[in-house]
Amino acid sequence: MTATPPVTTRRPIADRHLFGPGPCNPYPEATLALAAPLLGHLDPDFLAIMDETCDLLRYAWGTDNRRTLPLSATGSAGMEAAFVNTVSPGDVVVVAVNGLFGERMVDVAGRHGAEVVRVDHEWGTPVDAERVAAAHPAPKIIAAVHAETSTGVRSDIAALGAVKGDALLLVDAVTSIGGIELRADDWGIDIGYAGTQKCLGVAPGLAPFTISDRAFERRVEKPSSWYLDLGLLGGYVGEASGSGKRTYHHTAPTAMVASLHAGLQRIADEGLEKVWDRHAEAGRLLQDGLEEMGLALFAAEGSRLPQLTTVRVPDGVDSAAVRAYLLERHDLEIGAGVGEFASTVWRIGLMGHNARPDRVALVLAALKDALAHAT
């Protein structure tokens, strides 16, 4: 029998303006790096790129942790790695929940046998560190989301670090790294995970991860996940003992690591604090512009993320119709809300390469047009 190829559709290459909750449009340097000749995962040139990428991630995280590396998976696997390496059945894990990704922490921790103590907050508001600290006298882990992607809210992680006591502080920095102030060592973060597709300005596919020596000493010796075992992964990137020796673990996505290296180098060349300032300016311009249009912002004032703005859909407006019009007419994507706010909130991201005043002008003009024609 002769195999017949499937019938496929040839489509023109879409060039979207990605202003949703992620992915964002990558830095040009990150895209260009994907086109470089492919290297093997044990090639000395690639290992040098991996080492520099780990150094650059330490810079982005604000840490000296030796075990700081890009996991070969998306940010959700970073969350899985954080819990599978630190939670044994019966361990108490306090989770601050103020949005969808706090809910996911609860789910993942519970799947690994934790006794989960959830501290619920109203969606759209930041985490209350004192309430979290009072939830249990001696948890093994306190977990929270720094920048809650579902609501556009920033929480004070330094305040949690100040009250964590003997607990390990586990932080989701998926939407914060590379976009707002993040100082893992100064704030007492013990375990942190992130993603590449937001403020780092790289395509999705890697999970920047960091774990302190203090947390690594308390890790699960043989976690249920072989692929995400940090003891094995640390050996692969030469950090398990600080000796620089390599132990084979898996075939790393070499092109993605090279792309992350290029995106992080772009951030380092600009200067991390200047990158934070650029995101802050873009977010302020967008939020001021939305309010000038008569739209109401969703996240609590004083805790709004500059890189991800949540705005209430006006009464009588079809949220999905507006988003469809933006995509079809302007090649521009914004995100819907989640959960009970799926049809009443829009999420507009200005992350990485998109955190610029010209992109603010574009999204405001396109949204004005959509509101005039899609309602």
Coordinates of C-alpha atoms in Angstrom, one line a residue:
M1 CA 0.0 0.0 0.0
T2 CA 1.3 3.4 -1.0
A3 CA 1.0 6.0 1.7
T4 CA -1.0 9.1 0.7
P5 CA 0.0 12.4 2.3
P6 CA -2.8 14.2 4.2
V7 CA -4.5 17.1 2.6
T8 CA -3.4 20.3 4.3
T9 CA -4.2 24.0 3.9
R10 CA -1.5 26.4 2.7
R11 CA -1.9 29.6 4.7
P12 CA -0.2 32.9 4.3
I13 CA 2.2 33.6 7.2
A14 CA 0.3 35.6 9.8
D15 CA 2.1 38.5 11.4
R16 CA 0.2 39.2 14.6
H17 CA 0.6 41.9 17.2
L18 CA 0.5 39.8 20.3
F19 CA -0.9 42.0 23.1
G20 CA -2.6 39.3 25.1
P21 CA -1.4 37.7 28.3
G22 CA 1.4 35.8 26.4
P23 CA 3.1 34.9 24.3
C24 CA 4.3 38.3 23.3
N25 CA 6.2 39.4 20.2
P26 CA 9.8 38.3 20.8
Y27 CA 12.8 40.5 20.8
P28 CA 14.3 40.4 17.2
E29 CA 17.5 39.0 18.6
A30 CA 15.7 36.0 20.1
T31 CA 13.9 35.3 16.8
L32 CA 17.2 35.6 14.8
A33 CA 18.9 33.1 17.1
L34 CA 16.4 30.5 16.2
A35 CA 17.7 30.6 12.6
A36 CA 21.3 29.9 13.5
P37 CA 22.8 26.5 12.5
L38 CA 21.7 23.9 15.0
L39 CA 24.2 22.7 17.7
G40 CA 24.3 19.4 19.4
H41 CA 23.3 19.3 23.1
L42 CA 26.8 18.3 24.2
D43 CA 28.7 20.5 21.7
P44 CA 31.3 22.6 23.6
D45 CA 29.9 25.7 21.9
F46 CA 26.4 24.9 23.1
L47 CA 27.6 24.2 26.6
A48 CA 29.2 27.6 26.7
I49 CA 25.9 29.2 25.6
M50 CA 24.1 27.2 28.3
D51 CA 26.5 28.4 31.0
E52 CA 26.1 32.0 29.9
T53 CA 22.4 31.6 29.8
C54 CA 22.4 30.4 33.4
D55 CA 24.6 33.4 34.3
L56 CA 22.1 35.7 32.6
L57 CA 19.2 34.1 34.4
R58 CA 20.9 34.7 37.7
Y59 CA 21.0 38.4 36.7
A60 CA 17.3 38.4 35.7
W61 CA 16.3 36.6 38.9
G62 CA 18.5 38.7 41.1
T63 CA 20.2 35.7 42.7
D64 CA 23.5 34.0 43.2
N65 CA 21.9 30.5 43.3
R66 CA 24.2 28.0 41.6
R67 CA 21.2 26.0 40.5
T68 CA 19.6 28.5 38.2
L69 CA 18.8 27.0 34.8
P70 CA 16.3 26.9 31.9
L71 CA 14.2 23.8 32.3
S72 CA 13.4 22.1 29.0
A73 CA 9.7 22.7 29.2
T74 CA 7.2 25.5 29.6
G75 CA 6.4 27.5 32.7
S76 CA 3.8 25.1 33.9
A77 CA 6.5 22.4 34.1
G78 CA 8.5 24.8 36.1
M79 CA 5.6 24.9 38.6
E80 CA 5.5 21.0 38.5
A81 CA 9.3 20.9 39.1
A82 CA 9.0 23.3 42.1
F83 CA 6.6 21.1 43.9
V84 CA 7.7 17.6 42.9
N85 CA 11.2 18.4 44.1
T86 CA 10.2 19.8 47.5
V87 CA 6.9 18.2 48.6
S88 CA 6.6 14.8 50.3
P89 CA 3.2 13.3 51.2
G90 CA 1.8 15.1 54.3
D91 CA 4.0 18.2 54.0
V92 CA 2.0 21.4 54.8
V93 CA 2.0 23.9 51.9
V94 CA 0.3 27.3 52.4
V95 CA -0.8 28.7 49.1
A96 CA -1.9 32.3 48.6
V97 CA -4.7 32.3 46.1
N98 CA -5.7 35.5 44.3
G99 CA -6.2 34.2 40.8
L100 CA -6.1 31.3 38.4
F101 CA -2.4 30.5 38.9
G102 CA -2.7 30.4 42.7
E103 CA -5.5 27.9 42.1
R104 CA -3.1 25.8 39.9
M105 CA -0.5 25.8 42.7
V106 CA -3.1 24.3 45.0
D107 CA -3.9 21.6 42.5
V108 CA -0.3 20.7 41.8
A109 CA 0.8 20.7 45.4
G110 CA -2.2 18.5 46.3
R111 CA -1.3 16.0 43.5
H112 CA 2.1 15.5 45.2
G113 CA 0.5 14.7 48.5
A114 CA 0.7 18.0 50.3
E115 CA -1.6 19.0 53.0
V116 CA -2.7 22.2 51.3
V117 CA -3.8 25.3 53.3
R118 CA -5.2 27.8 50.9
V119 CA -5.5 31.5 51.8
D120 CA -8.1 33.0 49.5
H121 CA -8.2 36.6 48.4
E122 CA -10.6 38.5 46.2
W123 CA -9.6 38.2 42.6
G124 CA -8.1 41.6 41.5
T125 CA -6.4 42.2 44.9
P126 CA -2.9 41.5 46.1
V127 CA -1.8 38.8 48.6
D128 CA -2.0 39.8 52.3
A129 CA 1.4 38.6 53.7
E130 CA 0.2 38.7 57.3
R131 CA -2.9 36.5 56.6
V132 CA -0.7 34.0 54.8
A133 CA 1.8 33.9 57.6
A134 CA -1.1 33.3 60.1
A135 CA -2.6 30.5 58.2
H136 CA -0.4 27.7 59.7
P137 CA 2.3 27.8 62.5
A138 CA 4.9 25.6 60.7
P139 CA 4.4 25.0 57.0
K140 CA 7.2 23.5 54.9
I141 CA 6.4 25.8 52.0
I142 CA 4.6 29.1 51.5
A143 CA 3.7 29.6 47.8
A144 CA 2.5 32.7 46.0
V145 CA 2.2 34.3 42.5
H146 CA 4.3 37.5 42.1
A147 CA 2.4 38.7 39.0
E148 CA -1.0 37.1 38.7
T149 CA -1.6 36.8 35.0
S150 CA -5.3 36.2 35.3
T151 CA -6.0 39.5 37.1
G152 CA -3.1 41.8 36.4
V153 CA -2.2 42.2 40.1
R154 CA 1.3 42.4 41.6
S155 CA 1.8 41.0 45.1
D156 CA 4.5 42.1 47.6
I157 CA 6.9 39.1 47.7
A158 CA 9.4 40.8 49.9
A159 CA 6.7 41.1 52.6
L160 CA 6.1 37.3 52.3
G161 CA 9.9 36.7 52.6
A162 CA 10.0 38.8 55.8
V163 CA 7.3 36.6 57.5
K164 CA 8.1 33.1 56.1
G165 CA 10.0 32.0 59.2
D166 CA 11.5 28.5 58.6
A167 CA 9.3 27.8 55.6
L168 CA 10.6 27.7 52.0
L169 CA 9.2 30.6 49.9
L170 CA 8.1 29.3 46.5
V171 CA 7.2 31.9 43.9
D172 CA 5.6 32.0 40.4
A173 CA 7.4 34.7 38.5
V174 CA 6.2 33.7 35.0
T175 CA 4.8 37.2 34.2
S176 CA 7.1 39.3 36.4
I177 CA 10.6 38.2 35.4
G178 CA 12.1 40.7 33.0
G179 CA 9.2 43.1 33.4
I180 CA 9.1 44.4 37.0
E181 CA 11.4 44.5 40.0
L182 CA 12.4 40.9 41.0
R183 CA 15.1 40.3 43.6
A184 CA 15.1 36.7 44.6
D185 CA 17.9 36.7 47.1
D186 CA 17.0 40.0 48.8
W187 CA 13.3 39.0 49.1
G188 CA 14.0 35.5 50.5
I189 CA 12.7 33.5 47.5
D190 CA 13.9 29.9 47.9
I191 CA 12.3 28.3 44.8
G192 CA 11.2 30.3 41.7
Y193 CA 9.9 29.4 38.3
A194 CA 9.1 31.4 35.2
G195 CA 8.4 31.2 31.5
T196 CA 10.2 32.6 28.5
Q197 CA 7.2 33.9 26.5
K198 CA 6.3 37.0 28.4
C199 CA 8.6 39.9 29.6
L200 CA 11.8 37.9 28.6
G201 CA 10.7 38.4 25.0
V202 CA 11.4 34.8 23.8
A203 CA 9.1 32.2 22.3
P204 CA 7.4 29.7 24.7
G205 CA 9.2 26.5 25.5
L206 CA 11.6 27.0 28.5
A207 CA 11.1 27.5 32.2
P208 CA 13.7 29.7 33.9
F209 CA 14.1 28.1 37.3
T210 CA 16.1 28.9 40.5
I211 CA 16.5 27.1 43.8
S212 CA 18.5 28.1 46.8
D213 CA 21.0 25.9 48.6
R214 CA 18.7 26.0 51.6
A215 CA 15.8 24.6 49.6
F216 CA 18.0 22.1 47.7
E217 CA 19.1 20.6 51.0
R218 CA 15.5 20.0 51.9
R219 CA 14.5 18.5 48.6
V220 CA 12.9 15.2 48.0
E221 CA 15.8 12.9 47.4
K222 CA 14.1 10.8 44.7
P223 CA 11.1 12.7 43.3
S224 CA 8.4 10.9 41.4
S225 CA 9.4 12.7 38.2
W226 CA 12.6 11.6 36.6
Y227 CA 12.5 14.3 33.9
L228 CA 12.2 17.1 36.4
D229 CA 14.6 15.8 39.1
L230 CA 16.7 18.8 40.0
G231 CA 19.5 16.7 41.2
L232 CA 19.9 15.1 37.8
L233 CA 19.2 18.4 35.9
G234 CA 21.8 20.2 38.0
G235 CA 24.4 17.7 36.9
Y236 CA 23.5 18.3 33.3
V237 CA 24.2 22.0 33.5
G238 CA 27.3 21.5 35.6
E239 CA 25.9 23.0 38.8
A240 CA 25.3 19.9 41.0
S241 CA 28.6 20.2 42.8
G242 CA 30.0 23.4 41.4
S243 CA 32.7 21.3 39.7
G244 CA 31.6 22.1 36.1
K245 CA 31.4 18.4 35.2
R246 CA 28.5 17.3 33.0
T247 CA 26.3 14.3 33.4
Y248 CA 24.0 13.4 30.5
H249 CA 20.3 13.8 31.2
H250 CA 18.3 14.6 28.1
T251 CA 18.6 16.2 24.7
A252 CA 18.1 19.9 25.5
P253 CA 16.3 22.1 23.0
T254 CA 19.4 23.8 21.8
A255 CA 17.8 26.3 19.5
M256 CA 15.5 27.5 22.3
V257 CA 18.3 27.9 24.7
A258 CA 20.2 29.9 22.1
S259 CA 17.1 32.1 21.6
L260 CA 16.8 32.6 25.4
H261 CA 20.4 33.5 25.6
A262 CA 19.9 36.2 22.9
G263 CA 16.8 37.6 24.6
L264 CA 18.5 37.8 27.9
Q265 CA 21.6 39.4 26.4
R266 CA 19.3 42.0 24.8
I267 CA 17.9 42.7 28.3
A268 CA 21.4 42.9 29.8
D269 CA 22.6 45.2 27.1
E270 CA 19.8 47.6 27.9
G271 CA 20.1 47.2 31.6
L272 CA 17.6 45.3 33.8
E273 CA 16.4 48.4 35.7
K274 CA 16.0 50.3 32.5
V275 CA 13.9 47.4 31.1
W276 CA 11.7 47.6 34.2
D277 CA 11.3 51.4 33.7
R278 CA 10.4 50.8 30.0
H279 CA 7.6 48.4 31.1
A280 CA 6.4 50.8 33.7
E281 CA 6.2 53.7 31.2
A282 CA 4.3 51.6 28.7
G283 CA 1.9 50.3 31.3
R284 CA 1.2 53.8 32.6
L285 CA 0.5 55.2 29.1
L286 CA -1.8 52.3 28.3
Q287 CA -3.8 52.5 31.6
D288 CA -4.1 56.3 31.3
G289 CA -5.3 55.9 27.7
L290 CA -7.9 53.3 28.6
E291 CA -9.3 55.5 31.3
E292 CA -9.4 58.5 29.0
M293 CA -11.5 56.3 26.7
G294 CA -13.9 55.9 29.6
L295 CA -13.0 52.3 30.4
A296 CA -12.6 51.0 34.0
L297 CA -9.5 49.1 35.1
F298 CA -10.0 45.8 37.0
A299 CA -7.0 45.3 39.2
A300 CA -6.8 47.1 42.5
E301 CA -5.2 50.6 42.3
G302 CA -1.7 50.6 43.7
S303 CA -1.1 46.9 42.8
R304 CA -1.6 47.0 39.0
L305 CA 0.9 45.3 36.8
P306 CA 2.4 47.6 34.1
Q307 CA 3.1 44.7 31.7
L308 CA -0.4 43.2 31.9
T309 CA -3.4 45.4 32.2
T310 CA -6.9 44.1 33.0
V311 CA -9.8 46.3 31.9
R312 CA -13.5 45.8 32.4
V313 CA -15.6 45.2 29.2
P314 CA -18.2 48.0 29.0
D315 CA -21.8 47.0 29.6
G316 CA -23.5 45.9 26.4
V317 CA -20.3 45.1 24.6
D318 CA -19.7 41.6 23.2
S319 CA -16.2 40.8 24.5
A320 CA -15.6 38.0 21.9
A321 CA -16.8 40.1 19.0
V322 CA -14.3 42.9 19.9
R323 CA -11.4 40.5 20.2
A324 CA -12.4 38.8 16.9
Y325 CA -12.6 42.2 15.1
L326 CA -9.1 43.2 16.4
L327 CA -7.7 39.9 15.1
E328 CA -9.3 40.0 11.7
R329 CA -9.0 43.8 11.0
H330 CA -5.8 44.7 12.8
D331 CA -4.0 41.3 13.2
L332 CA -4.0 42.2 16.9
E333 CA -4.6 39.9 19.8
I334 CA -5.8 40.7 23.3
G335 CA -6.9 38.2 25.9
A336 CA -10.2 37.4 27.5
G337 CA -10.6 37.2 31.2
V338 CA -10.7 33.9 33.0
G339 CA -13.1 32.1 35.3
E340 CA -16.1 34.2 36.2
F341 CA -14.6 37.2 34.4
A342 CA -14.1 35.4 31.1
S343 CA -16.6 37.7 29.3
T344 CA -16.3 40.8 31.4
V345 CA -12.6 41.5 31.5
W346 CA -9.9 42.0 28.8
R347 CA -6.3 41.3 29.4
I348 CA -3.8 43.5 27.5
G349 CA -0.1 42.7 27.6
L350 CA 2.8 45.0 26.8
M351 CA 5.7 42.7 27.5
G352 CA 9.3 42.5 26.3
H353 CA 9.7 43.9 22.8
N354 CA 6.1 45.3 23.0
A355 CA 6.7 47.5 26.1
R356 CA 7.1 50.6 24.0
P357 CA 5.0 53.8 23.5
D358 CA 4.4 53.1 19.8
R359 CA 2.8 49.8 20.7
V360 CA 0.6 51.6 23.2
A361 CA -0.6 54.0 20.5
L362 CA -1.4 51.0 18.2
V363 CA -3.4 49.1 20.7
L364 CA -5.4 52.1 21.9
A365 CA -6.2 53.1 18.3
A366 CA -7.2 49.6 17.3
L367 CA -9.4 49.2 20.4
K368 CA -11.2 52.4 19.7
D369 CA -11.9 51.2 16.2
A370 CA -13.1 47.8 17.4
L371 CA -15.4 49.4 20.0
A372 CA -16.9 51.6 17.3
H373 CA -17.5 48.7 14.8
A374 CA -17.9 45.5 16.7
T375 CA -20.7 46.3 19.1

